[in-house]
CSV table of C-alpha atoms and ligand atoms in Angstrom, one decimal:
chain,number,residue,atom,x,y,z
A,1,MET,CA,-7.9,-1.8,-13.4
A,2,ALA,CA,-9.7,0.3,-10.7
A,3,ARG,CA,-9.7,4.0,-10.0
A,4,PHE,CA,-8.3,4.7,-6.6
A,5,LEU,CA,-8.3,7.9,-4.6
A,6,LEU,CA,-5.6,7.8,-2.0
A,7,VAL,CA,-6.0,10.3,0.9
A,8,GLU,CA,-2.9,10.3,2.9
A,9,ASP,CA,-0.8,13.2,4.3
A,10,ASP,CA,2.2,11.0,5.2
A,11,GLU,CA,4.7,11.2,2.2
A,12,THR,CA,6.4,7.9,3.0
A,13,ILE,CA,3.2,5.9,3.3
A,14,GLY,CA,1.6,7.7,0.5
A,15,ARG,CA,4.5,7.1,-1.9
A,16,ALA,CA,4.6,3.4,-1.0
A,17,LEU,CA,0.9,2.9,-1.5
A,18,ARG,CA,0.8,4.8,-4.7
A,19,ALA,CA,3.8,2.8,-6.1
A,20,SER,CA,2.2,-0.5,-5.1
A,21,LEU,CA,-1.2,0.3,-6.5
A,22,THR,CA,0.3,1.7,-9.7
A,23,LEU,CA,2.5,-1.4,-10.1
A,24,HIS,CA,-0.7,-3.5,-10.0
A,25,GLY,CA,-2.1,-1.5,-12.9
A,26,HIS,CA,-4.5,0.7,-11.1
A,27,ALA,CA,-5.1,4.4,-11.7
A,28,VAL,CA,-4.2,6.3,-8.5
A,29,GLY,CA,-5.1,9.8,-7.5
A,30,TRP,CA,-3.3,11.1,-4.4
A,31,ALA,CA,-4.8,13.8,-2.1
A,32,ARG,CA,-2.7,15.0,0.8
A,33,THR,CA,-5.3,17.0,2.6
A,34,GLY,CA,-9.1,16.6,3.3
A,35,HIS,CA,-9.9,19.6,1.1
A,36,ASP,CA,-7.9,18.2,-1.8
A,37,ALA,CA,-9.7,14.9,-1.4
A,38,LEU,CA,-13.1,16.5,-1.6
A,39,ASP,CA,-11.9,18.5,-4.7
A,40,ASP,CA,-10.7,15.4,-6.4
A,41,ALA,CA,-13.8,13.5,-5.5
A,42,ALA,CA,-16.0,16.2,-7.0
A,43,LYS,CA,-14.1,15.9,-10.4
A,44,GLY,CA,-14.7,12.2,-11.2
A,45,PRO,CA,-15.9,8.9,-10.0
A,46,PHE,CA,-13.6,6.5,-8.0
A,47,ASP,CA,-14.0,2.8,-7.4
A,48,LEU,CA,-12.2,2.8,-4.1
A,49,VAL,CA,-11.2,5.5,-1.7
A,50,LEU,CA,-8.4,4.7,0.8
A,51,LEU,CA,-8.8,7.3,3.5
A,52,ASP,CA,-6.3,8.1,6.3
A,53,LEU,CA,-8.4,9.5,9.2
A,54,GLY,CA,-5.6,11.7,10.6
A,55,LEU,CA,-5.4,14.6,8.1
A,56,PRO,CA,-3.8,18.0,8.7
A,57,ASP,CA,-6.8,20.1,7.8
A,58,LEU,CA,-10.2,18.5,8.2
A,59,ASP,CA,-11.3,15.7,10.5
A,60,GLY,CA,-11.1,12.4,8.7
A,61,VAL,CA,-14.6,11.4,9.8
A,62,THR,CA,-16.0,14.6,8.3
A,63,VAL,CA,-14.2,13.9,5.1
A,64,CYS,CA,-15.5,10.4,5.0
A,65,ARG,CA,-19.1,11.6,5.4
A,66,ARG,CA,-18.7,14.1,2.6
A,67,LEU,CA,-17.0,11.6,0.3
A,68,ARG,CA,-19.8,9.2,0.9
A,69,GLN,CA,-22.3,11.9,-0.3
A,70,GLN,CA,-20.1,12.8,-3.4
A,71,GLN,CA,-19.2,9.2,-4.3
A,72,PRO,CA,-22.2,7.0,-3.3
A,73,GLY,CA,-20.9,4.1,-5.5
A,74,ALA,CA,-17.3,4.1,-4.2
A,75,VAL,CA,-15.9,1.7,-1.6
A,76,ILE,CA,-14.4,3.7,1.2
A,77,VAL,CA,-11.7,2.0,3.3
A,78,VAL,CA,-10.5,3.9,6.3
A,79,LEU,CA,-6.9,3.7,7.2
A,80,THR,CA,-6.2,4.7,10.8
A,81,ALA,CA,-3.3,4.6,13.1
A,82,ARG,CA,-5.7,4.8,16.0
A,83,ASP,CA,-6.9,1.4,16.9
A,84,ASP,CA,-9.7,3.0,18.8
A,85,GLU,CA,-13.1,1.3,18.7
A,86,MET,CA,-14.9,4.6,18.8
A,87,ASP,CA,-13.0,5.8,15.7
A,88,VAL,CA,-14.0,2.6,13.9
A,89,ILE,CA,-17.6,2.9,14.9
A,90,VAL,CA,-17.8,6.6,14.0
A,91,GLY,CA,-16.0,5.9,10.7
A,92,LEU,CA,-18.4,3.1,9.7
A,93,GLU,CA,-21.4,5.3,10.7
A,94,ALA,CA,-19.9,8.0,8.5
A,95,GLY,CA,-20.2,5.7,5.5
A,96,SER,CA,-16.9,3.8,5.3
A,97,ASP,CA,-17.1,0.1,4.2
A,98,ASP,CA,-14.1,-1.2,6.0
A,99,TYR,CA,-11.1,-0.1,8.1
A,100,LEU,CA,-7.5,-1.0,8.3
A,101,THR,CA,-5.2,-0.2,11.2
A,102,LYS,CA,-1.7,1.0,10.7
A,103,PRO,CA,1.0,-0.3,10.7
A,104,ILE,CA,0.0,-2.7,7.9
A,105,GLY,CA,2.2,-4.5,5.4
A,106,LEU,CA,1.6,-3.7,1.7
A,107,ALA,CA,0.7,-7.4,0.9
A,108,GLU,CA,-2.0,-7.6,3.5
A,109,LEU,CA,-3.3,-4.1,2.6
A,110,TYR,CA,-3.5,-5.0,-1.1
A,111,ALA,CA,-5.2,-8.3,-0.4
A,112,ARG,CA,-7.8,-6.6,1.8
A,113,LEU,CA,-8.4,-4.1,-1.0
A,114,CYS,CA,-8.7,-6.9,-3.6
A,115,VAL,CA,-11.6,-8.4,-1.6
A,116,HIS,CA,-13.3,-5.0,-2.1
A,117,LEU,CA,-12.3,-4.7,-5.7
A,118,ARG,CA,-13.8,-8.0,-6.5
A,119,ARG,CA,-17.0,-6.7,-4.9
A,120,VAL,CA,-16.8,-3.6,-7.1
A,121,GLU,CA,-16.2,-5.6,-10.2
A,122,SER,CA,-18.8,-8.3,-9.6
A,123,GLY,CA,-21.4,-5.9,-8.1
A,124,ARG,CA,-21.9,-8.5,-5.3
A,125,GLN,CA,-21.6,-8.1,-1.6
A,126,VAL,CA,-18.7,-9.9,0.0
A,127,THR,CA,-19.8,-10.9,3.4
A,128,SER,CA,-16.5,-12.1,4.9
A,129,GLY,CA,-12.9,-11.0,4.6
A,130,SER,CA,-11.8,-14.1,2.8
A,131,ILE,CA,-10.4,-15.0,-0.6
A,132,VAL,CA,-11.9,-18.3,-1.6
A,133,LEU,CA,-10.3,-20.1,-4.6
A,134,GLY,CA,-11.9,-23.5,-4.7
A,135,ASP,CA,-10.4,-25.6,-1.9
A,136,LEU,CA,-8.1,-22.8,-0.9
A,137,VAL,CA,-9.4,-20.3,1.6
A,138,VAL,CA,-7.3,-17.3,2.7
A,139,ASP,CA,-8.9,-15.7,5.7
A,140,VAL,CA,-7.5,-12.2,5.8
A,141,THR,CA,-9.0,-11.4,9.2
A,142,SER,CA,-7.5,-14.3,11.1
A,143,ARG,CA,-4.4,-14.5,8.8
A,144,THR,CA,-5.0,-18.3,8.3
A,145,VAL,CA,-5.0,-20.4,5.2
A,146,ARG,CA,-7.0,-23.6,4.8
A,147,LEU,CA,-6.7,-26.1,2.0
A,148,ALA,CA,-9.6,-28.6,1.8
A,149,GLY,CA,-10.4,-27.7,5.4
A,150,SER,CA,-6.9,-28.2,6.9
A,151,GLU,CA,-5.1,-25.2,8.1
A,152,LEU,CA,-1.6,-24.8,6.6
A,153,PRO,CA,1.1,-24.0,9.1
A,154,LEU,CA,2.5,-21.0,7.3
A,155,ARG,CA,5.2,-18.6,8.6
A,156,ALA,CA,4.4,-14.9,8.4
A,157,LYS,CA,6.2,-14.2,5.1
A,158,GLU,CA,4.9,-17.4,3.5
A,159,TYR,CA,1.4,-16.3,4.4
A,160,GLU,CA,1.9,-12.8,3.0
A,161,LEU,CA,3.4,-14.2,-0.2
A,162,LEU,CA,0.5,-16.7,-0.7
A,163,LEU,CA,-2.0,-13.9,0.1
A,164,ARG,CA,-0.4,-11.7,-2.6
A,165,LEU,CA,-0.6,-14.4,-5.2
A,166,ALA,CA,-4.1,-15.4,-4.2
A,167,ALA,CA,-5.2,-11.8,-4.5
A,168,ASP,CA,-4.7,-12.1,-8.3
A,169,PRO,CA,-5.2,-15.7,-9.2
A,170,GLY,CA,-4.2,-16.7,-12.7
A,171,VAL,CA,-2.3,-13.4,-13.1
A,172,ALA,CA,1.4,-13.2,-13.6
A,173,VAL,CA,3.0,-11.3,-10.8
A,174,ALA,CA,6.5,-9.9,-11.3
A,175,ARG,CA,9.3,-10.7,-8.9
A,176,GLU,CA,9.8,-7.0,-8.1
A,177,ALA,CA,6.1,-6.6,-7.2
A,178,LEU,CA,6.2,-9.7,-4.9
A,179,ILE,CA,9.4,-8.5,-3.2
A,180,SER,CA,8.3,-4.9,-2.8
A,181,ASP,CA,4.8,-6.0,-1.5
A,182,VAL,CA,5.9,-8.8,0.8
A,183,TRP,CA,9.2,-7.5,2.1
A,184,ASP,CA,8.3,-3.8,1.7
A,185,ALA,CA,10.0,-1.1,-0.3
A,186,GLY,CA,13.6,-0.6,0.8
A,187,TRP,CA,14.4,-4.2,1.2
A,188,PHE,CA,17.8,-5.0,-0.2
A,189,GLY,CA,18.2,-8.6,0.7
A,190,SER,CA,18.9,-11.4,-1.8
A,191,THR,CA,16.0,-12.1,-4.3
A,192,LYS,CA,16.9,-15.7,-3.5
A,193,THR,CA,14.7,-15.3,-0.4
A,194,LEU,CA,11.7,-15.1,-2.7
A,195,ASP,CA,12.5,-18.4,-4.3
A,196,VAL,CA,13.1,-20.1,-1.0
A,197,HIS,CA,9.7,-18.9,0.2
A,198,ILE,CA,8.0,-20.1,-3.0
A,199,ALA,CA,9.6,-23.5,-2.5
A,200,ALA,CA,8.3,-23.7,1.0
A,201,LEU,CA,4.8,-22.7,-0.1
A,202,ARG,CA,4.8,-25.4,-2.7
A,203,ARG,CA,5.8,-28.0,-0.1
A,204,HIS,CA,2.8,-26.9,2.0
A,205,LEU,CA,0.4,-27.1,-0.9
A,206,VAL,CA,1.7,-30.5,-2.1
A,207,ALA,CA,1.8,-31.9,1.5
A,208,ARG,CA,-2.0,-31.5,1.6
A,209,ASN,CA,-2.5,-32.8,-1.9
A,210,GLY,CA,-4.0,-36.2,-1.3
A,211,GLU,CA,-6.0,-37.2,-4.3
A,212,ARG,CA,-7.2,-33.7,-5.0
A,213,ALA,CA,-6.0,-31.1,-7.5
A,214,VAL,CA,-4.5,-28.2,-5.6
A,215,PRO,CA,-3.5,-24.6,-6.5
A,216,ALA,CA,-0.1,-24.6,-8.1
A,217,ILE,CA,2.5,-21.8,-8.1
A,218,VAL,CA,3.8,-21.6,-11.6
A,219,THR,CA,7.3,-20.2,-12.3
A,220,LEU,CA,7.4,-17.7,-15.2
A,221,ARG,CA,11.0,-17.6,-16.2
A,222,GLY,CA,12.5,-14.1,-16.3
A,223,HIS,CA,9.3,-12.6,-14.9
A,224,GLY,CA,7.9,-14.0,-11.7
A,225,TYR,CA,5.1,-16.3,-10.5
A,226,ARG,CA,1.5,-17.1,-11.0
A,227,LEU,CA,-1.0,-18.9,-8.8
A,228,ASP,CA,-3.1,-21.3,-10.8
A,229,VAL,CA,-6.3,-22.7,-9.3
A,230,PRO,CA,-7.8,-25.9,-10.5
B,1,CA,CA1,-2.1,11.0,8.7
């Protein structure tokens, strides 16, 4: 469980992010303006601040700089709709640790945050944007998955599903959480789609099996799935 401060003025995005983070068991504070964010940050420590740069009152970079002063121990991840190199550079100079560009799926966003959370929890610096689980390497920057060195030819949703499971290895993830993260909130398709994608992922994992033990996706009846890593 981590303490998040979400700084986002867009109600739809904010609600989806808060729901997703809460569903994963985190404590989430939500500030809709720069002033509210600074007030919240003054009240208590946060592990991770997810900061939208485009705020209605203050400039996001200014907010970032002040948050960095108030919360020296927090990881600050900037969320920006502007894929502008200058914004990124200025944001990083203002003390952010990483940036994500909107639009971004919840599964990818959560996985990126998990890389930082692990850094918070272990107190170690993570130098690359990868989730490494034994032979399984999920590279969140290039969206590729390697198993014992071979790249798995995953389709987009298969990748996102594996990423979501790999973000919490050994942890039971509810079907609802998987569906809302990978297919986004408001997806009303058949939940059978989830099982079809799980079956496809298992085929990919087993196809590269050889003599080695590979990560296994375990079915938890009536609940969901769990990725077990040897
Ligand atoms: Ca905004």
